[in-house]
XYZ file of C-alpha atoms in Angstrom:
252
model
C 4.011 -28.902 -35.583
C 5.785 -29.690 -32.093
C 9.697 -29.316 -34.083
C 8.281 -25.894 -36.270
C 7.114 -23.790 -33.268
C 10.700 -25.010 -31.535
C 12.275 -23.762 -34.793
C 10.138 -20.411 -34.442
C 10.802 -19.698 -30.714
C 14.391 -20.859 -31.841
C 14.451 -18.141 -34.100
C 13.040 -15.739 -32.419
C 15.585 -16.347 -29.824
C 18.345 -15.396 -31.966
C 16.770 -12.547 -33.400
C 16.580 -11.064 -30.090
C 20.284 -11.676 -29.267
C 21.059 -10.217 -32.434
C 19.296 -7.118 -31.776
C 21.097 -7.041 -28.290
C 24.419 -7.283 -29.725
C 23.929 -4.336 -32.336
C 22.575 -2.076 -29.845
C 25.673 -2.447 -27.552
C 27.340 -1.182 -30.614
C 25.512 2.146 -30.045
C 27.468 4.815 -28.946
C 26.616 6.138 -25.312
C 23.580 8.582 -25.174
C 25.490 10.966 -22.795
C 28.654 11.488 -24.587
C 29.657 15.029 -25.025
C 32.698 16.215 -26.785
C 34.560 19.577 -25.676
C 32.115 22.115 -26.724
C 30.107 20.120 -28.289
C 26.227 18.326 -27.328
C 25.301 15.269 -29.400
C 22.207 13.515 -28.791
C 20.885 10.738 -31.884
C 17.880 8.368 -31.748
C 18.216 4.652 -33.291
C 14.643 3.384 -33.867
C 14.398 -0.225 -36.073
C 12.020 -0.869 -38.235
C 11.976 -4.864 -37.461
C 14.225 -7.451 -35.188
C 18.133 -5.685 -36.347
C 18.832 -2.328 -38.588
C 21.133 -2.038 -41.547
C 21.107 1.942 -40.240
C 24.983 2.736 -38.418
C 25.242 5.981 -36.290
C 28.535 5.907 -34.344
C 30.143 8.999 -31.934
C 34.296 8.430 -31.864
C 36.859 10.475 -29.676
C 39.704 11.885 -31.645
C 42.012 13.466 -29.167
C 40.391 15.992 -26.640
C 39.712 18.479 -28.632
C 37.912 16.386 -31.428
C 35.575 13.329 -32.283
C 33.968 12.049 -35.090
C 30.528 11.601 -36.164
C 29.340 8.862 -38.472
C 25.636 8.053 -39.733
C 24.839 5.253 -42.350
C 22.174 3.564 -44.161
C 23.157 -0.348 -45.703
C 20.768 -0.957 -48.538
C 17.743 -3.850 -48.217
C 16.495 -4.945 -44.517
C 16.788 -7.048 -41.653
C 19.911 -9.784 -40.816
C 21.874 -9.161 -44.127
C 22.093 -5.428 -43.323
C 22.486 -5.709 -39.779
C 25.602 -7.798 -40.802
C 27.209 -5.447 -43.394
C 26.246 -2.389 -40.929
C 28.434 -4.306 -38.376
C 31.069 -5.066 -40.667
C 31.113 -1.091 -41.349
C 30.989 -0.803 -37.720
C 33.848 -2.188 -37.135
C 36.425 -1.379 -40.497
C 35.553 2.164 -39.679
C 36.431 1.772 -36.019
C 39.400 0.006 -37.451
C 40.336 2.901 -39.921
C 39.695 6.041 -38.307
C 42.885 6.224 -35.432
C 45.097 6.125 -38.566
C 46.087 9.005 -39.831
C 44.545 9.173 -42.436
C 42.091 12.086 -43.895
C 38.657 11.181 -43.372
C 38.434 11.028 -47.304
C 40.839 8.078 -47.642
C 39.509 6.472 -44.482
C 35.458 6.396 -46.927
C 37.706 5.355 -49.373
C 39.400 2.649 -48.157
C 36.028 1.532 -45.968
C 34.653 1.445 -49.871
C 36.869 -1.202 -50.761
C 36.391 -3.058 -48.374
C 32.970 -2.967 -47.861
C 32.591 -3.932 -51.932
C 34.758 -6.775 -51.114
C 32.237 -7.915 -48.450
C 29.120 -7.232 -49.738
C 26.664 -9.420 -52.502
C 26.637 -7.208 -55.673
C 23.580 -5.657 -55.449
C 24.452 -3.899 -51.863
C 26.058 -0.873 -51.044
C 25.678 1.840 -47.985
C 25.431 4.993 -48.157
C 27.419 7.174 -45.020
C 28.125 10.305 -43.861
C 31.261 10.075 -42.169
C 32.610 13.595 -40.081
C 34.827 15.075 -38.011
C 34.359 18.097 -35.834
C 36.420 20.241 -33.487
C 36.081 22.306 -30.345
C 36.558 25.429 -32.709
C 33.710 24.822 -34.667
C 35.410 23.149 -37.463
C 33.430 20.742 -39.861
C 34.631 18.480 -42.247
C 32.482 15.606 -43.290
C 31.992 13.780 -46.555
C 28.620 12.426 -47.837
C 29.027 9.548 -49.865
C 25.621 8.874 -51.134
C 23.442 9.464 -48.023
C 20.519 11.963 -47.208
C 21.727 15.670 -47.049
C 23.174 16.772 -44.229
C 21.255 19.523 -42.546
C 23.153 22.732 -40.697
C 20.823 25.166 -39.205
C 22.300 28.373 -38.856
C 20.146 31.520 -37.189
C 16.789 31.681 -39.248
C 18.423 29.723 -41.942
C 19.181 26.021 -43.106
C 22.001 24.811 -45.472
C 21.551 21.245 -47.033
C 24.627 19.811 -47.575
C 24.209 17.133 -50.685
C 26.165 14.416 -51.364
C 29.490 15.097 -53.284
C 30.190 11.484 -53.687
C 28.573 7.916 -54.656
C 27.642 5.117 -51.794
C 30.207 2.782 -50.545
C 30.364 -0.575 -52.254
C 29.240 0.597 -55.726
C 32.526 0.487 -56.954
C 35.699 -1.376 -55.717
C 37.551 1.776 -56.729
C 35.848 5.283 -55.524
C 37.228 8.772 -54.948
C 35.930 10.595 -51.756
C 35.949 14.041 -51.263
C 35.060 16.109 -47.700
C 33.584 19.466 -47.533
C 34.638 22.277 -44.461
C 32.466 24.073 -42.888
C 33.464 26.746 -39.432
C 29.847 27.184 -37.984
C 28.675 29.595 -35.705
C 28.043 29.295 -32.109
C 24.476 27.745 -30.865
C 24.231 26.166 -34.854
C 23.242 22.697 -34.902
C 24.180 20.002 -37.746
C 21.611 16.969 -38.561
C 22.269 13.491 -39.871
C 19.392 11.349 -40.762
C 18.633 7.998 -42.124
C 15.626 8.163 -45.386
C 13.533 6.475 -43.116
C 12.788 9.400 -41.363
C 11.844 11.766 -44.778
C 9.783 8.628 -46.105
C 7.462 8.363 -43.446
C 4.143 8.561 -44.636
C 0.778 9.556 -43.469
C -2.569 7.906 -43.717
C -2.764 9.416 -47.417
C 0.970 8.558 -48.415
C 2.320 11.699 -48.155
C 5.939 11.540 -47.208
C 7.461 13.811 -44.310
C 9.964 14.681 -46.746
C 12.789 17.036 -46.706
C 10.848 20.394 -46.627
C 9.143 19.380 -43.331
C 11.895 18.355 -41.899
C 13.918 21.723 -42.212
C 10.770 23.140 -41.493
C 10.572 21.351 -38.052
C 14.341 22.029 -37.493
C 13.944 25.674 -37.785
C 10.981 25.999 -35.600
C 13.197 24.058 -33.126
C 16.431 25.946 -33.664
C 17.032 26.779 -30.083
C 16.631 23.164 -28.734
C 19.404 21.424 -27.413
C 19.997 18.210 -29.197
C 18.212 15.888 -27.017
C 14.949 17.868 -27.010
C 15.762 18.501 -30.603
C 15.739 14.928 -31.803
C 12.425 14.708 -29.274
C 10.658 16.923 -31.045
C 11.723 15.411 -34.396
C 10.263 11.968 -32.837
C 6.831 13.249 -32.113
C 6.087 15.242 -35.184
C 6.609 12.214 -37.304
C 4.457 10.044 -34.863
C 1.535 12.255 -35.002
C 2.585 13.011 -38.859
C 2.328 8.897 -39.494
C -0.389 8.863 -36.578
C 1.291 6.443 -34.468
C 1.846 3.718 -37.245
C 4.679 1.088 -37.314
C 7.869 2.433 -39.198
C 8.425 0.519 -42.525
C 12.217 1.693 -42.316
C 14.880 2.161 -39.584
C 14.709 5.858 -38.469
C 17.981 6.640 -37.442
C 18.852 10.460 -36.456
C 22.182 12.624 -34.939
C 21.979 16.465 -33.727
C 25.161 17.903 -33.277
C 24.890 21.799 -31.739
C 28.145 24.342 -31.276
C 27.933 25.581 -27.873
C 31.343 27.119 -27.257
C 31.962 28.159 -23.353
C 31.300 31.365 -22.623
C 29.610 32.716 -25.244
């Protein structure tokens, strides 16, 4: 009994380092880029997350944006998320498009990963013009609030790791001032109440509109508490990972 609890609290131990380690992988909470204000929440579900969110300077006048979901739970995802931590980290002051970077992060992730796991990502890149191009490869649709109206932005392309050998492809977009773009992990959608409802999609744009003229940080806030009194408080059963990104050129 004596050597099982030292296993446990052994354990336990380095769970808890491991969950230090991946949040110094975060990106800082008070970055802002040019004309740009980002603010994201990272909320696991247990000890470590197979969820990746990631904020990456690219020159002055742009950064990009990542936000990821590895498939199963707990220190196998964690790992892989790492892993796509750092080959996209690795990839992305190349010059290459940010389609070939997904692509080539593919491989490589296949090459790494058991058969059955993949990760779905929405990699981006944004400038102080207003410029969007991102590519969705598999993940949750990305979000742009616009005015009194929200665009979903599907996927155009399957998750990384499915295949060895994937095509990517990116989508533009030039958004207006005072829009806002949101990134999300499912674990925020598939929240469920007391009943089993899930917060779904609808609610969510629903919530983002009502919230249009937050800035990012009270933005992802509000988010936050609507799906705690939505789930009344309970546990998460999945990482809840989100990113607001919100156009606020100078001097307009």
């Amino acid at each position: 009994m004596t050597i099982a609890l030292q296993t446990d609290a052994g354990l336990q131990a380095q769970l808890e380092l491991a969950r230090q380690v991946q949040l110094r992988l975060l990106p800082d909470r008070r970055c802002c880029f040019s004309d740009w204000e980002v603010a994201f929440s990272y909320e696991s579900a247990g000890f470590v997350s197979g969820d990746y969110v990631d904020l990456i300077p690219a020159g002055s006048d742009a950064f990009y944006f990542a936000l990821g979901d590895v498939s199963g739970k707990g220190v196998a995802a964690s790992m892989l998320m790492s892993h796509l931590h750092a080959t996209l980290r690795t990839l992305l002051p190349s010059n290459k498009t940010i389609d070939e970077v997904v692509t080539t992060a593919s491989s490589t992730f296949c090459q790494s990963a058991l058969p059955a796991q993949f990760a779905t990502l929405v990699l981006g890149k944004a400038d102080r013009s207003g410029n969007v191009e991102l590519v969705n490869a598999g993940h949750n649709p990305v979000l742009l609030v616009e005015g009194a109206e929200v665009e979903v932005i599907a996927a155009a392309s399957l998750p990384l790791g499915m295949f060895c050998s994937t095509d990517f492809t990116s989508v533009r977009r030039s958004v207006s001032p005072e829009s806002t773009l949101f990134l999300y992990s499912d674990g925020i959608t598939e929240s469920t109440d007391e009943a089993g409802n899930e917060f779904d999609l609808n609610r969510l744009a629903e919530t983002l509109l009502q919230s249009r003229n937050r800035l990012p940080s009270e933005l992802v806030e509000t988010i936050q508490g609507t799906i705690i009194g939505f789930t009344n408080g309970a546990q998460p059963s999945d990482d809840r990972t989100m990113l607001a990104l919100r156009w606020s050129p100078k001097g307009i």
